[in-house]
CSV table of C-alpha atoms in Angstrom, one decimal:
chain,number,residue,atom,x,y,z
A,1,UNK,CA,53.1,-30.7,-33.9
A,2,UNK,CA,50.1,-32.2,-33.1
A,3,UNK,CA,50.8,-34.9,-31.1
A,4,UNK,CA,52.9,-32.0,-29.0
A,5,UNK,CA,49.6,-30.5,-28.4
A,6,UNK,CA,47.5,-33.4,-27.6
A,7,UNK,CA,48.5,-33.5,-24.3
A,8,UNK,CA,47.6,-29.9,-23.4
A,9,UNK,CA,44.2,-30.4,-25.2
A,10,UNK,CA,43.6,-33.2,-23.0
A,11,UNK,CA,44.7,-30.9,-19.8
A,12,UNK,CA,42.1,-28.2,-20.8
A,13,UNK,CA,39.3,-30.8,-21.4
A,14,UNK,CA,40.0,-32.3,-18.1
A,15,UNK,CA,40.1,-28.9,-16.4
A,16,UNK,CA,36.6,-27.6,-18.4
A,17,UNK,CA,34.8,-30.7,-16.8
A,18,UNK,CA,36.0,-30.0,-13.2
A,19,UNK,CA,34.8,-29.4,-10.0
A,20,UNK,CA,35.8,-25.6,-10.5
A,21,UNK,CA,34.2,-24.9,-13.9
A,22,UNK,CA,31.0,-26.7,-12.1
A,23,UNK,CA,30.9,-24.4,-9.5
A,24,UNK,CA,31.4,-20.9,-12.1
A,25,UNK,CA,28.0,-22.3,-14.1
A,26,UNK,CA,25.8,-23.3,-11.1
A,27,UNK,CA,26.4,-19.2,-9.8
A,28,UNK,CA,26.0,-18.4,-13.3
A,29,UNK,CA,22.7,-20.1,-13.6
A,30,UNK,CA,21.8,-18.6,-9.9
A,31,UNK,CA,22.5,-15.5,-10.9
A,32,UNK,CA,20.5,-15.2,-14.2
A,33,UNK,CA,17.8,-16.7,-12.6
A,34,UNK,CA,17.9,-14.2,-10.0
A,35,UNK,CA,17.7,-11.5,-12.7
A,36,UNK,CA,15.0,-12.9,-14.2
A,37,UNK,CA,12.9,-13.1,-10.9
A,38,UNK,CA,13.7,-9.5,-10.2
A,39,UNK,CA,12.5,-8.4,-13.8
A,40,UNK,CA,9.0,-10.3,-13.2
A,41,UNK,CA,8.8,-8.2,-10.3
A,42,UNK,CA,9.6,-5.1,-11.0
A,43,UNK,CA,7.7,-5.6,-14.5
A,44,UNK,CA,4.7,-6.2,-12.2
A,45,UNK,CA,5.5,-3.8,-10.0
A,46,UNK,CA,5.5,-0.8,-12.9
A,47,UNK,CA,2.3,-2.3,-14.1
A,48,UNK,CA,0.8,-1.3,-11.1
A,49,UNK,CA,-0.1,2.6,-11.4
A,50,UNK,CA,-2.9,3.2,-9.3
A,51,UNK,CA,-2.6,4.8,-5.4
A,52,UNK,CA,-6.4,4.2,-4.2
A,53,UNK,CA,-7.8,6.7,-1.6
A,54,UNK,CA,-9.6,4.3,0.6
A,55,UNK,CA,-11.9,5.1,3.7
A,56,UNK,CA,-15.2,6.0,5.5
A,57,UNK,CA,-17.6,7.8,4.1
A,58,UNK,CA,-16.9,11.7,5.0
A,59,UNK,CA,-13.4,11.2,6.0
A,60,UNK,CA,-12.1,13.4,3.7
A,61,UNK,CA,-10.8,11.5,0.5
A,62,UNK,CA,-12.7,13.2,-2.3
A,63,UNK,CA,-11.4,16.9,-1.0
A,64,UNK,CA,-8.0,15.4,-0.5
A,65,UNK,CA,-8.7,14.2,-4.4
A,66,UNK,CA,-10.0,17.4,-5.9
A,67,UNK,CA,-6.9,19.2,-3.6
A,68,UNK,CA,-3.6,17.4,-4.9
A,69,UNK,CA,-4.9,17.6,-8.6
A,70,UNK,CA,-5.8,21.4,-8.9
A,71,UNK,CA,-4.7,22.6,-5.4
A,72,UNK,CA,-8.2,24.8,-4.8
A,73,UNK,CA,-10.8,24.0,-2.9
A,74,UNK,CA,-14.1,22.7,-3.6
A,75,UNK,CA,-17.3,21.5,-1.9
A,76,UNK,CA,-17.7,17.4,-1.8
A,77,UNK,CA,-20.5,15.1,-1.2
A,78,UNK,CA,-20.7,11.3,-0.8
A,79,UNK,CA,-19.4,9.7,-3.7
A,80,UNK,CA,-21.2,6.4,-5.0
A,81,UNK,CA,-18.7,5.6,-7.8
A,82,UNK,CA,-14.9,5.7,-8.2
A,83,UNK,CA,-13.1,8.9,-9.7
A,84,UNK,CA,-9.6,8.7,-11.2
A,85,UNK,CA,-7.1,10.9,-12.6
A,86,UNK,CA,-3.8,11.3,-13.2
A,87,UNK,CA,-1.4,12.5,-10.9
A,88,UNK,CA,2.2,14.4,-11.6
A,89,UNK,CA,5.1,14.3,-9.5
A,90,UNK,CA,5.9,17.9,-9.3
A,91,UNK,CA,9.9,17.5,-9.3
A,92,UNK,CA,9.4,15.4,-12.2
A,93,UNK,CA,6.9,16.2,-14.6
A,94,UNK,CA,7.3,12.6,-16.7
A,95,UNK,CA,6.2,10.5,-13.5
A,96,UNK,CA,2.8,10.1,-12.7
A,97,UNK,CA,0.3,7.7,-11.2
A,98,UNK,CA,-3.0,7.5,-11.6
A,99,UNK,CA,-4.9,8.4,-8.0
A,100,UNK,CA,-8.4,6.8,-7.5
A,101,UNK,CA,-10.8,7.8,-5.2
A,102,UNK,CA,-13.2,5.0,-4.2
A,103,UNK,CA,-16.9,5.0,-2.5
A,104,UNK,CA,-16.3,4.9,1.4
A,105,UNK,CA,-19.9,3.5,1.8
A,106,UNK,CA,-20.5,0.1,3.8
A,107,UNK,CA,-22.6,-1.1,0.8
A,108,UNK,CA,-19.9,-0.2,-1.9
A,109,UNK,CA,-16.1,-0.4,-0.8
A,110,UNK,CA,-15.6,-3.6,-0.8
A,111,UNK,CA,-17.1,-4.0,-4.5
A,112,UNK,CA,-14.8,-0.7,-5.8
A,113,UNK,CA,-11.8,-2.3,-3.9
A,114,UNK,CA,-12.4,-6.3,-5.6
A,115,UNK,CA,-11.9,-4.3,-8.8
A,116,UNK,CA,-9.3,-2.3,-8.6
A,117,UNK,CA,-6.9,-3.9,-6.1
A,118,UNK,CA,-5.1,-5.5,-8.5
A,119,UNK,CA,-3.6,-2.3,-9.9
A,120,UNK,CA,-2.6,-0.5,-6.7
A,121,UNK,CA,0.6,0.4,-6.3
A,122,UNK,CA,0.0,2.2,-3.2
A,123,UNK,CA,-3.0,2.7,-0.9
A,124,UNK,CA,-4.0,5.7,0.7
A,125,UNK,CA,-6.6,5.3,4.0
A,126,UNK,CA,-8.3,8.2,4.9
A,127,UNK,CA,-9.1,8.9,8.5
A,128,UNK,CA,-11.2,11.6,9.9
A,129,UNK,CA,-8.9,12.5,12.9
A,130,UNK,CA,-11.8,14.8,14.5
A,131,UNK,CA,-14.3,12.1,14.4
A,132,UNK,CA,-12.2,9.1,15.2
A,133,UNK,CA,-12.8,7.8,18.6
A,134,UNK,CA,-16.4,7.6,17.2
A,135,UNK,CA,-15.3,5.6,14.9
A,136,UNK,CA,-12.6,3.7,15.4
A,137,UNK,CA,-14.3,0.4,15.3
A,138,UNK,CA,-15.5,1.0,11.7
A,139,UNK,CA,-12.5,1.8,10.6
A,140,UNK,CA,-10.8,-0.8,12.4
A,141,UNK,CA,-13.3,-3.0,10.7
A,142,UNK,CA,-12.7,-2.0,7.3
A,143,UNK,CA,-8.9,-1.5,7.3
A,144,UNK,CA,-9.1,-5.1,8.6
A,145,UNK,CA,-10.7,-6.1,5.2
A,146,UNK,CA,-8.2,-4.3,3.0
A,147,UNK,CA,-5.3,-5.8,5.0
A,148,UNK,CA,-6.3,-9.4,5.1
A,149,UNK,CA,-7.5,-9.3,1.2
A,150,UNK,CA,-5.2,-12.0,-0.5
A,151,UNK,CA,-4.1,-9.9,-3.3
A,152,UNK,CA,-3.7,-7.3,-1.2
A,153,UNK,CA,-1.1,-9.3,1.4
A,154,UNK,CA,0.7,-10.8,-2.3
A,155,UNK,CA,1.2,-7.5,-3.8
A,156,UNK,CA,2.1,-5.7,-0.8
A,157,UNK,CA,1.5,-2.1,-1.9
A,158,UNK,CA,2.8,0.6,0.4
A,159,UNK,CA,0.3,1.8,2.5
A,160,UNK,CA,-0.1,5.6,4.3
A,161,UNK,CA,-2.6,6.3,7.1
A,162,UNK,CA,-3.8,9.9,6.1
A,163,UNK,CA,-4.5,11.2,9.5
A,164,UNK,CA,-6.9,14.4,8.0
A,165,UNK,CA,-8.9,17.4,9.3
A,166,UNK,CA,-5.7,18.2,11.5
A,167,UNK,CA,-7.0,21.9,11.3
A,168,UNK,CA,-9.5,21.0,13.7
A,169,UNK,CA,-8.9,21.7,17.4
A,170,UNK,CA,-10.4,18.2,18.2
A,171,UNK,CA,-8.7,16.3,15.6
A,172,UNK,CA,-6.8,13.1,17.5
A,173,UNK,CA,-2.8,12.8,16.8
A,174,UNK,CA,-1.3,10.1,13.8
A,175,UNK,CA,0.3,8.9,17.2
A,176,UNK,CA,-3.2,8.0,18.9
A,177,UNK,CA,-4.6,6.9,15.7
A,178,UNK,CA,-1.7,4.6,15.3
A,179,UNK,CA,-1.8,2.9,18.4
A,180,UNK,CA,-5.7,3.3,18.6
A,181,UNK,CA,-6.0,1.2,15.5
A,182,UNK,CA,-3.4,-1.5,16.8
A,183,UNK,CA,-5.5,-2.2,19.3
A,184,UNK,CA,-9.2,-2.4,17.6
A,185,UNK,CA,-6.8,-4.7,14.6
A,186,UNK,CA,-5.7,-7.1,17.5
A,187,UNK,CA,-9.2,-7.2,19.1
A,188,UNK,CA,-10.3,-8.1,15.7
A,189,UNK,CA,-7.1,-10.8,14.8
A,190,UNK,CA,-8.4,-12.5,18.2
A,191,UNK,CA,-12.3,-12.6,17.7
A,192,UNK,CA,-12.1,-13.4,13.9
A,193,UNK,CA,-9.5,-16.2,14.1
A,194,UNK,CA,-11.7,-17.5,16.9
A,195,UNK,CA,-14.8,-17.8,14.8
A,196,UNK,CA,-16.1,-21.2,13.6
A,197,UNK,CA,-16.6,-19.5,10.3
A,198,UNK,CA,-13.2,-17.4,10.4
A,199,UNK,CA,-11.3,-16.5,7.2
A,200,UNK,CA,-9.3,-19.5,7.0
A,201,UNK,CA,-12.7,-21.6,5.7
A,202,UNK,CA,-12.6,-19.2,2.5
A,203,UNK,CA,-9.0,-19.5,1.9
A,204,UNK,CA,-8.3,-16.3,3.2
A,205,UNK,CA,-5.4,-16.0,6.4
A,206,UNK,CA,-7.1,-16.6,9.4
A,207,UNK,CA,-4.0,-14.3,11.0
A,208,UNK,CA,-3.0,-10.8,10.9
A,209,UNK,CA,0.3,-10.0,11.8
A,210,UNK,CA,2.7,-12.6,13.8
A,211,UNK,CA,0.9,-15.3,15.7
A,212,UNK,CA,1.5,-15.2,19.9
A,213,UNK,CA,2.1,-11.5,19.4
A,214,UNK,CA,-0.1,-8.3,20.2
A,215,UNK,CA,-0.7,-7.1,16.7
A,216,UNK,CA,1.3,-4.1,15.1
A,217,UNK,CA,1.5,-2.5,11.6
A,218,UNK,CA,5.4,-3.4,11.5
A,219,UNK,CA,4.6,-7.1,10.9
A,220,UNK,CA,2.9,-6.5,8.0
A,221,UNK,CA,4.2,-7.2,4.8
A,222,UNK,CA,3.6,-3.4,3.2
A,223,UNK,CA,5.6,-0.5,4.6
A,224,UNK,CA,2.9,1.7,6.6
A,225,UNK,CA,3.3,4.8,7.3
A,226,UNK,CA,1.2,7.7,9.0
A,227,UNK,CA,1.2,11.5,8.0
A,228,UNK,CA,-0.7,14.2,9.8
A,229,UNK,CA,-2.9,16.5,6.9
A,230,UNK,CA,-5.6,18.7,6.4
A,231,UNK,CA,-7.8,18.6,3.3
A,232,UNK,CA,-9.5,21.5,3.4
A,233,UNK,CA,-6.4,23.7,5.4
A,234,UNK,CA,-6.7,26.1,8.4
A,235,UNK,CA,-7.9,28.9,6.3
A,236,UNK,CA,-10.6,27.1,5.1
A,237,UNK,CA,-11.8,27.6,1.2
A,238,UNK,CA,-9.9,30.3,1.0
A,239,UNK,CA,-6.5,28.8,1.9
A,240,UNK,CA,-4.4,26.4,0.9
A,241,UNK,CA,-4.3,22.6,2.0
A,242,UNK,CA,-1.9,20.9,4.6
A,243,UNK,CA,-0.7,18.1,2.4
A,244,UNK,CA,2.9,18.0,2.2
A,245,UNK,CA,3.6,14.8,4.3
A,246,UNK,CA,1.2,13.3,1.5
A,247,UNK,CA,3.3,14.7,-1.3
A,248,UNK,CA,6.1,13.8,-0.2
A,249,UNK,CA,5.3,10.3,0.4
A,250,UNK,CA,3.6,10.2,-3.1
A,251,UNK,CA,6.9,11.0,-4.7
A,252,UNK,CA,8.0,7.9,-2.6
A,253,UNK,CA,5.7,5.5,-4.1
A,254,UNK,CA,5.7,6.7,-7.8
């Protein structure tokens, strides 16, 4: 009997060590490893809980704050430190993230955003639409800084350009403001990476966006995207606030 099966032991040896039974543990191997990239990145991913409210100072972040966590209205002043709480997703009550509104002052944005960069999930910039072509360069300027941050670029978080005080006859479109702030970012992709003391000497990219091409936000690695709002509503204090392309989004991100 068993010299009957010898031969057919032999066969299936021959068989396990062949080209075939190669190939089925190499996509094996491929394919776990696969899994266990995608796990380190989605377990980063859910470690990241915070949406930060960037931008100038009285663009409108700290309304916009108060607004999406109690809905009512309330007056606001220049904020010199961070405020955090967390936010609900209304169509489900067991997801939240944590919303952070950070200091839009020259002197303190960049320190609030070095520490808590790292945990943003998403980023929220706040522009004031009525005073924009004002300052457009400013913003320019400091949307430049958030978007060539090294942690920033790595983590990639999604990233909304809250067009705000849209109640306000003067206010300039998301449209504008999108192609407004292409513009001032390319301007700024040309003079910075011509600088004898440009980014690259600090380890930080020297280019935004694809090199030989006029600078736009779908070459960034984030998805950007741009919602019309108003913080404080057309009614004023006694009305309710224009933020449902912001909510929506926010159930996005979450």
């Amino acid at each position: 009997m068993a010299g009957g099966l010898e031969p057919h032991l032999e066969a299936l040896r021959r068989e396990l060590h062949g080209p075939a039974v190669l190939s089925v543990l190499v996509a094996l191997i491929a394919v776990a490893i696969t899994f266990l990239i995608w796990r380190f990145v989605q377990g980063r991913r859910s470690s990241r809980k915070a949406v930060l409210l960037l931008g100038l100072c009285d663009a409108g972040k700290t309304l916009l704050f108060a607004r999406l966590l109690s809905g009512r209205y309330r007056d606001t002043q220049t904020s010199i430190t961070d405020s955090s709480a967390v936010y609900r997703i209304s169509q489900d009550k067991s997801t939240s993230v944590t919303l952070i509104d950070l200091p839009g002052h020259e002197s303190l944005r960049l320190q609030f955003l070095e520490r808590f960069k790292a945990a943003a999930r998403a980023i929220v910039f706040v522009v004031d639409s009525v005073a924009f072509q004002r300052e457009v360069k400013d913003v320019a300027e400091f949307l430049y800084q958030v978007l060539v941050d090294s942690t920033v670029l790595r983590n990639a978080p999604a990233l909304l350009i809250a067009c705000n005080k849209q109640d306000v006859t003067m206010a300039k479109s998301a449209k504008l403001i999108q192609q407004q702030l292409e513009k001032e970012l390319n301007t700024l992709r040309v003079t910075r990476s011509a600088a004898p003391t440009s980014l690259e000497a600090t380890g930080g990219p020297a280019q935004l966006g694809k090199k030989g091409k006029d600078f736009d936000f779908s070459q960034l690695p984030m998805k950007v995207e741009f919602v019309e709002c108003s913080a404080r509503g057309s009614k004023g204090e006694e009305g309710e606030a224009d933020l449902e392309g912001l909510e929506k989004w926010l159930v996005k991100v979450a």
